[in-house]
PDB file of C-alpha atoms in Angstrom:
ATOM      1  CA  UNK O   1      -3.741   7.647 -37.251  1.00  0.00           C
ATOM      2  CA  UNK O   2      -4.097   4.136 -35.955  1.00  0.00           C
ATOM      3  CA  UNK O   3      -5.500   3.383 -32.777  1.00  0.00           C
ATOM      4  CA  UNK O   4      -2.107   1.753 -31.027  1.00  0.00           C
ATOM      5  CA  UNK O   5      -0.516   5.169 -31.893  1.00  0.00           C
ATOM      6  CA  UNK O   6      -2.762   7.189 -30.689  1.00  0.00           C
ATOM      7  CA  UNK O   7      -3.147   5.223 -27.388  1.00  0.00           C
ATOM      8  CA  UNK O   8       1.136   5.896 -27.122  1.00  0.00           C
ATOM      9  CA  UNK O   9       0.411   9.358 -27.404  1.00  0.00           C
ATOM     10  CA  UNK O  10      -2.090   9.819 -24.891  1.00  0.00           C
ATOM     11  CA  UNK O  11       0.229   7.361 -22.561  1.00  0.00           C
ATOM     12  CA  UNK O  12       3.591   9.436 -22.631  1.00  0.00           C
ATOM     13  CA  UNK O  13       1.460  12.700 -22.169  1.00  0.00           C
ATOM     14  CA  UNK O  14      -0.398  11.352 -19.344  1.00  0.00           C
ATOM     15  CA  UNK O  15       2.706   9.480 -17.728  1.00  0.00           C
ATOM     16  CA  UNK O  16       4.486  12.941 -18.387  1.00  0.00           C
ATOM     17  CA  UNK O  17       2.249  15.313 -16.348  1.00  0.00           C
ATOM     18  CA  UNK O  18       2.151  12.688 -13.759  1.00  0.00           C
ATOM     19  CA  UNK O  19       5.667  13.264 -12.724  1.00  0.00           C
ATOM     20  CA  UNK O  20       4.503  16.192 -10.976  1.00  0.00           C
ATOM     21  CA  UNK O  21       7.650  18.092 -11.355  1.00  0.00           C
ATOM     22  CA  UNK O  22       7.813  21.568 -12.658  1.00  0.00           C
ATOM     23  CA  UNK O  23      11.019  23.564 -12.651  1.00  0.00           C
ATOM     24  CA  UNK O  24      10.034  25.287  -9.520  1.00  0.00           C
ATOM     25  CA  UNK O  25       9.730  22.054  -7.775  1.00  0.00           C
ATOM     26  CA  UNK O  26      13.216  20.926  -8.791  1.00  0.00           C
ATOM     27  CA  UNK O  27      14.853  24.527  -8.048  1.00  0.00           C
ATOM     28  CA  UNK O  28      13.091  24.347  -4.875  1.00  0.00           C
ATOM     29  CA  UNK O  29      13.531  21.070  -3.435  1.00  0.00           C
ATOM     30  CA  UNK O  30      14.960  20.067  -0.085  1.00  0.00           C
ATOM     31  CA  UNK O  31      16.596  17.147  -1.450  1.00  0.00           C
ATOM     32  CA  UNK O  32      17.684  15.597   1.904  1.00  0.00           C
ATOM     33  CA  UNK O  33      13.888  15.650   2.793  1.00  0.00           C
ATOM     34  CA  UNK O  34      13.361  14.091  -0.598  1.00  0.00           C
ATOM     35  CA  UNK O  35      15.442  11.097   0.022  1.00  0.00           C
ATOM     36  CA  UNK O  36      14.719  10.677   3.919  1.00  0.00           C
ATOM     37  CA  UNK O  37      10.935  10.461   2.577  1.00  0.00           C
ATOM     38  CA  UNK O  38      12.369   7.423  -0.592  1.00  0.00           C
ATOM     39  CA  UNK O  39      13.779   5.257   2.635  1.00  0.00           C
ATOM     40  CA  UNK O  40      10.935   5.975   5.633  1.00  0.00           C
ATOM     41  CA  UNK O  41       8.679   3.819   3.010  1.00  0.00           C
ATOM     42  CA  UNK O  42      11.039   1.722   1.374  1.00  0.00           C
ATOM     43  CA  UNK O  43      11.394   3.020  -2.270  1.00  0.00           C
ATOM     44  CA  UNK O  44      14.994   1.594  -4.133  1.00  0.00           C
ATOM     45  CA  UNK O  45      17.176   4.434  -4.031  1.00  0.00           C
ATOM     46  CA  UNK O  46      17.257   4.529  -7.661  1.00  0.00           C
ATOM     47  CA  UNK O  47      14.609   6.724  -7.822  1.00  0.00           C
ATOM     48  CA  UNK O  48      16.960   9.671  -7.206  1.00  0.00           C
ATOM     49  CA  UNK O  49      17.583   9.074 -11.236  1.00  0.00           C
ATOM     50  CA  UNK O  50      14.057   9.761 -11.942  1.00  0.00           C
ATOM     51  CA  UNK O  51      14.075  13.095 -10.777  1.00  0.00           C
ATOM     52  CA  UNK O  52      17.710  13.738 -12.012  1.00  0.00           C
ATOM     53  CA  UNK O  53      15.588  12.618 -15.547  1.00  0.00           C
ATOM     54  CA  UNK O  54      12.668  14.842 -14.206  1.00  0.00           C
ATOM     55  CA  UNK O  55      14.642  18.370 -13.293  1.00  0.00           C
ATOM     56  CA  UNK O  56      17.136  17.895 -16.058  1.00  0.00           C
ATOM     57  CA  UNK O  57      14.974  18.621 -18.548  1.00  0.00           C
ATOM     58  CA  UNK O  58      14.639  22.210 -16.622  1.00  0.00           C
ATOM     59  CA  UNK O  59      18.664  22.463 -16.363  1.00  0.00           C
ATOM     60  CA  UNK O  60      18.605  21.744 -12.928  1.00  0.00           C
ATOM     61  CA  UNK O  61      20.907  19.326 -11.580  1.00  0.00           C
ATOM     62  CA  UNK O  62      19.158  17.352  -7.960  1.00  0.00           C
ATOM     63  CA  UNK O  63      21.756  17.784  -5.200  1.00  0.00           C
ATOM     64  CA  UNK O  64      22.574  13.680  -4.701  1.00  0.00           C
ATOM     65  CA  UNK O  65      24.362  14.346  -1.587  1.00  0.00           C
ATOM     66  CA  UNK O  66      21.545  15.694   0.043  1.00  0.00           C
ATOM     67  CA  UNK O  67      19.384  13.237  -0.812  1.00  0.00           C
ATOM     68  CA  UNK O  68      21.732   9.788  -0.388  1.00  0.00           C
ATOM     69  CA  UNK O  69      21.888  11.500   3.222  1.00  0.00           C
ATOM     70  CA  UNK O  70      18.445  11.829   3.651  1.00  0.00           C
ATOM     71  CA  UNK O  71      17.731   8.504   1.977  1.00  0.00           C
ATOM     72  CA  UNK O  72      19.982   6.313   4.530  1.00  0.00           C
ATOM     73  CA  UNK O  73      18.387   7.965   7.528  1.00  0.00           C
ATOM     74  CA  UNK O  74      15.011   7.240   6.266  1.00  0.00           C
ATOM     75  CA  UNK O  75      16.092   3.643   5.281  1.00  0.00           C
ATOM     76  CA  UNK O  76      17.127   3.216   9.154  1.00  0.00           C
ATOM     77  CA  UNK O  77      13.707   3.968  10.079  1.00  0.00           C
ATOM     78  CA  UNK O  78      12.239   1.806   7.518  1.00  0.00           C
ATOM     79  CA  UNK O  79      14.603  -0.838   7.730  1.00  0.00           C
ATOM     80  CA  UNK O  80      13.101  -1.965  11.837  1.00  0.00           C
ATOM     81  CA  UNK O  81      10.502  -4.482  12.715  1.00  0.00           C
ATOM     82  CA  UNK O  82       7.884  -1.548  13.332  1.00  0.00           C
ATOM     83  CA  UNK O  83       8.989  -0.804   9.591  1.00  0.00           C
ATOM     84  CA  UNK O  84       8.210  -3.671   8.265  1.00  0.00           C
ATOM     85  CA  UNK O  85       4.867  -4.375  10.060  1.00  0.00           C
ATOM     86  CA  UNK O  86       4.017  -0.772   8.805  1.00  0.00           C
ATOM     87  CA  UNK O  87       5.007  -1.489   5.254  1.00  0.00           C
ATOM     88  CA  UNK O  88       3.320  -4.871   5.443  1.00  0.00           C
ATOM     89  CA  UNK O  89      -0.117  -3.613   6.849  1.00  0.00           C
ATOM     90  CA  UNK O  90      -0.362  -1.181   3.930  1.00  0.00           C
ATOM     91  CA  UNK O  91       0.572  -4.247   1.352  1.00  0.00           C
ATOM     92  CA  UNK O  92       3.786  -2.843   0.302  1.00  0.00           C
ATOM     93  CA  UNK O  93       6.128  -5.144  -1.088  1.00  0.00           C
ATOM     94  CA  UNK O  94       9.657  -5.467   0.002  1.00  0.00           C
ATOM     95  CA  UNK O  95      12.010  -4.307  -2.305  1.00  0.00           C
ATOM     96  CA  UNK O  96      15.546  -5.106  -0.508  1.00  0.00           C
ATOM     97  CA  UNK O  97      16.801  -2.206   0.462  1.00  0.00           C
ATOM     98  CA  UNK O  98      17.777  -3.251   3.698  1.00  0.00           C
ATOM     99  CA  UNK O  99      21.422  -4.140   4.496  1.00  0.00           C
ATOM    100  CA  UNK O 100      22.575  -7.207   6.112  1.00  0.00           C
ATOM    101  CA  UNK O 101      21.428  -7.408   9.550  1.00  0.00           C
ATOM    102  CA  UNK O 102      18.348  -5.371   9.437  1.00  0.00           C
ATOM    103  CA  UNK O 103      16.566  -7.216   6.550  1.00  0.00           C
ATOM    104  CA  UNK O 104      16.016 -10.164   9.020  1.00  0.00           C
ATOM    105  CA  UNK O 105      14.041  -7.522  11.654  1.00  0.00           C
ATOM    106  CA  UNK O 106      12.616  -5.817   8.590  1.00  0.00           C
ATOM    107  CA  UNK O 107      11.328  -9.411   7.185  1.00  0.00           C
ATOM    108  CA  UNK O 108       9.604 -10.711  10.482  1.00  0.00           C
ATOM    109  CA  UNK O 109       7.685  -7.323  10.650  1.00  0.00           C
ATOM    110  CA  UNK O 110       6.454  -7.507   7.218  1.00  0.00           C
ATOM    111  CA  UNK O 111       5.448 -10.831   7.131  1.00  0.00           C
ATOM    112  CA  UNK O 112       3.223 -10.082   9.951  1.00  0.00           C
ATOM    113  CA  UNK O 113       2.432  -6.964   8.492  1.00  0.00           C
ATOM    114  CA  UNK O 114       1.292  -8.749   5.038  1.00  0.00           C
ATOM    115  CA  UNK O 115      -1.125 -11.216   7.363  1.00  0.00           C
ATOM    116  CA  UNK O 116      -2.844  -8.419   8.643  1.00  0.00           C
ATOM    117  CA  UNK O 117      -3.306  -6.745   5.934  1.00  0.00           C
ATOM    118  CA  UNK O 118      -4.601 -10.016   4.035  1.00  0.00           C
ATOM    119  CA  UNK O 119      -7.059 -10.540   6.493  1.00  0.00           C
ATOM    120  CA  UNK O 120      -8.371  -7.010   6.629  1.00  0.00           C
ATOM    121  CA  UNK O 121      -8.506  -7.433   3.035  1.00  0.00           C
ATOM    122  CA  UNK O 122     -11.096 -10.435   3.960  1.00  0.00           C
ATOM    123  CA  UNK O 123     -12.743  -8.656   6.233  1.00  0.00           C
ATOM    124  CA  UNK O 124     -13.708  -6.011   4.426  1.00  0.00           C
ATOM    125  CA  UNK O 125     -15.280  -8.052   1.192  1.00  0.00           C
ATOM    126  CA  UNK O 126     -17.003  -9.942   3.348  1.00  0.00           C
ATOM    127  CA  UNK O 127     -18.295  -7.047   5.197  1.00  0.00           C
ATOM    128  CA  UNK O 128     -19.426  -5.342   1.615  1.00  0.00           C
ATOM    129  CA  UNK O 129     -20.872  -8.708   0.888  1.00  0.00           C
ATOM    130  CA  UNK O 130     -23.071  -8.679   4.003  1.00  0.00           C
ATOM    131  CA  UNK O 131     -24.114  -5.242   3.213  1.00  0.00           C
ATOM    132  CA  UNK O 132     -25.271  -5.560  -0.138  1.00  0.00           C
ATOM    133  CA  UNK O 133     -27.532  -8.755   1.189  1.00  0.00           C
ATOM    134  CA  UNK O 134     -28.717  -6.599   3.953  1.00  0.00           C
ATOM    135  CA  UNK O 135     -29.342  -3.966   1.236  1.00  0.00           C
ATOM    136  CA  UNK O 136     -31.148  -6.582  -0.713  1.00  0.00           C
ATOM    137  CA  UNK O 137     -33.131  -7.272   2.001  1.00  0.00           C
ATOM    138  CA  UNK O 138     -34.157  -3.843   3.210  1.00  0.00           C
ATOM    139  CA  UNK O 139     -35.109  -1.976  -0.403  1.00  0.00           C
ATOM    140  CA  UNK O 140     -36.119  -5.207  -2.320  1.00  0.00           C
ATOM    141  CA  UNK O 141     -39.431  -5.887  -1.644  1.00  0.00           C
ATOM    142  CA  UNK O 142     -40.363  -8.289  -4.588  1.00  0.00           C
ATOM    143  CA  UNK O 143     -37.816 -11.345  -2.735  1.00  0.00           C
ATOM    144  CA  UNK O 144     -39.747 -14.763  -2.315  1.00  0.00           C
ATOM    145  CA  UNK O 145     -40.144 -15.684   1.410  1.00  0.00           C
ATOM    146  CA  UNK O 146     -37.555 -18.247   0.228  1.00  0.00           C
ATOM    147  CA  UNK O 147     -35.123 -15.891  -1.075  1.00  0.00           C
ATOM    148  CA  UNK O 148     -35.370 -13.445   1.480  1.00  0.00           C
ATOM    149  CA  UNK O 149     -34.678 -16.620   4.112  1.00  0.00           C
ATOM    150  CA  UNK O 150     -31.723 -17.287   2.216  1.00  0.00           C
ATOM    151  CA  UNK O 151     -29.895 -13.634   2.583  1.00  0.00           C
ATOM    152  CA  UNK O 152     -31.245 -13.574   5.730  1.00  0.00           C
ATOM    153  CA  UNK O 153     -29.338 -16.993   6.280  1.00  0.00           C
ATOM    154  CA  UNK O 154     -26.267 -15.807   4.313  1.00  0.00           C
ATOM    155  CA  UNK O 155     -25.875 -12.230   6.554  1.00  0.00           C
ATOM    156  CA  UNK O 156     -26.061 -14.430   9.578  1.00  0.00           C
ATOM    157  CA  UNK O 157     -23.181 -16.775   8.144  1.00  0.00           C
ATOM    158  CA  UNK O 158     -20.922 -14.007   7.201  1.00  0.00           C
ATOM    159  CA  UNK O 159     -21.619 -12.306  10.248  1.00  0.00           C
ATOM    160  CA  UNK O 160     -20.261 -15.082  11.782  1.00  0.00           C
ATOM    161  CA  UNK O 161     -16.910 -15.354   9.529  1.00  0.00           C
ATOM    162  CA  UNK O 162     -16.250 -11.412  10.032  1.00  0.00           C
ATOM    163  CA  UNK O 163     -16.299 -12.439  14.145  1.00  0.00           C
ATOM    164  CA  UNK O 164     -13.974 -15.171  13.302  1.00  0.00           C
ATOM    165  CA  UNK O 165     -11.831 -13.066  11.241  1.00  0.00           C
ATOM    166  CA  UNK O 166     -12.316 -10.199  13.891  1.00  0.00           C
ATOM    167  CA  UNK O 167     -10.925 -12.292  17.030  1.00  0.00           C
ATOM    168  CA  UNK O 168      -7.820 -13.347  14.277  1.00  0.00           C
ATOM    169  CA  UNK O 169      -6.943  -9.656  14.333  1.00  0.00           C
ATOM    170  CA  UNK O 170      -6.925  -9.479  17.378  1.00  0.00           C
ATOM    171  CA  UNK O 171      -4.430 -12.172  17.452  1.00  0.00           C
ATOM    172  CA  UNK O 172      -2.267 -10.548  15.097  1.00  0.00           C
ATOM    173  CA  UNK O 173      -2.287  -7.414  17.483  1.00  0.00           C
ATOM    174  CA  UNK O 174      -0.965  -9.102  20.108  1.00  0.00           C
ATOM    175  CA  UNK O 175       1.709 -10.417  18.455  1.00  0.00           C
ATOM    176  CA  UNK O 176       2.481  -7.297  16.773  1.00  0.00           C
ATOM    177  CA  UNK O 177       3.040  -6.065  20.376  1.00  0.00           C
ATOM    178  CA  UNK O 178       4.607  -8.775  21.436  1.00  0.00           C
ATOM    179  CA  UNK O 179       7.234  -8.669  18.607  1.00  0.00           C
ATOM    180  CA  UNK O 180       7.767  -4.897  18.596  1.00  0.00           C
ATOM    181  CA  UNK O 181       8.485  -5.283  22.882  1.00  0.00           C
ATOM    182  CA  UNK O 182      11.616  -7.649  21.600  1.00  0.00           C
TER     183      UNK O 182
END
């Protein structure tokens, strides 16, 4: 068997038991809870077909009432400024659900949302950068005077960028607040 094949294989079983949907599950499910859950963080409400494709194959047929219910009340939620500044903070990308006159609120949110999360983003592989010099510095004791002047030169330097980076957040806080009191 060539290699490609076998690598198909061992893709549709894995993307199979990744549905995580047994039979149970899809007898089982509170479908309204289901879609509320698809709109609260912005999933196209398409994905009700995936588990009609999921539970199908058990003969069970997802209640789409229940869900589309569920789904618009969680797409309200999503669908706010504090929504979008949620979705953008965890890097989540917009995928237009939002109906006209809420995707305008949605979209300042998440653009502030996507800022802050970009600069955490910084912060944090700056921060691991720092701490592997520091590391470096600490538990290698065969650095040149010269070397170890450098790292010691380079933690102070990114020490000072995280600060930099640090008051920007707070910056981005207060605007978050400011734009969530509107």
């Amino acid at each position: 068997m060539n290699r490609y094949l076998l690598f198909l294989i061992v893709f549709a079983i894995l993307l199979n038991g990744c549905s995580g949907w047994s039979e149970e599950r899809c007898a089982s499910a509170d479908w309204e809870r289901i879609g509320e859950d698809d709109g609260d963080v912005g999933r196209p409400p398409e994905r009700f077909d995936q588990y009609r494709d999921y539970c199908e194959r058990y003969g069970v047929t997802p209640d789409r009432e229940a869900y589309d219910l569920g789904y618009l009340g969680g797409r309200d939620d999503y669908c706010t400024v504090r929504g979008g500044l949620e979705a953008g903070q965890r890097g989540d990308r917009y995928r237009g659900i939002c109906k006209e006159g809420f995707d305008e609120d949605f979209r300042r949110g998440h653009q502030l949302g996507l800022r802050y999360f970009a600069l955490e983003r910084e912060i944090a592989a700056l921060q691991s950068r720092r701490e592997q010099l520091e590391m470096e510095l600490r538990f290698n004791s065969g650095l040149t005077p010269e070397r170890r002047g450098y790292y010691q030169q380079q933690s102070i330097r990114l020490r000072g960028q995280i600060d930099r980076l640090a008051d920007q957040r707070q910056d981005l806080d207060a605007a978050a607040r400011r734009l969530l009191a509107e």
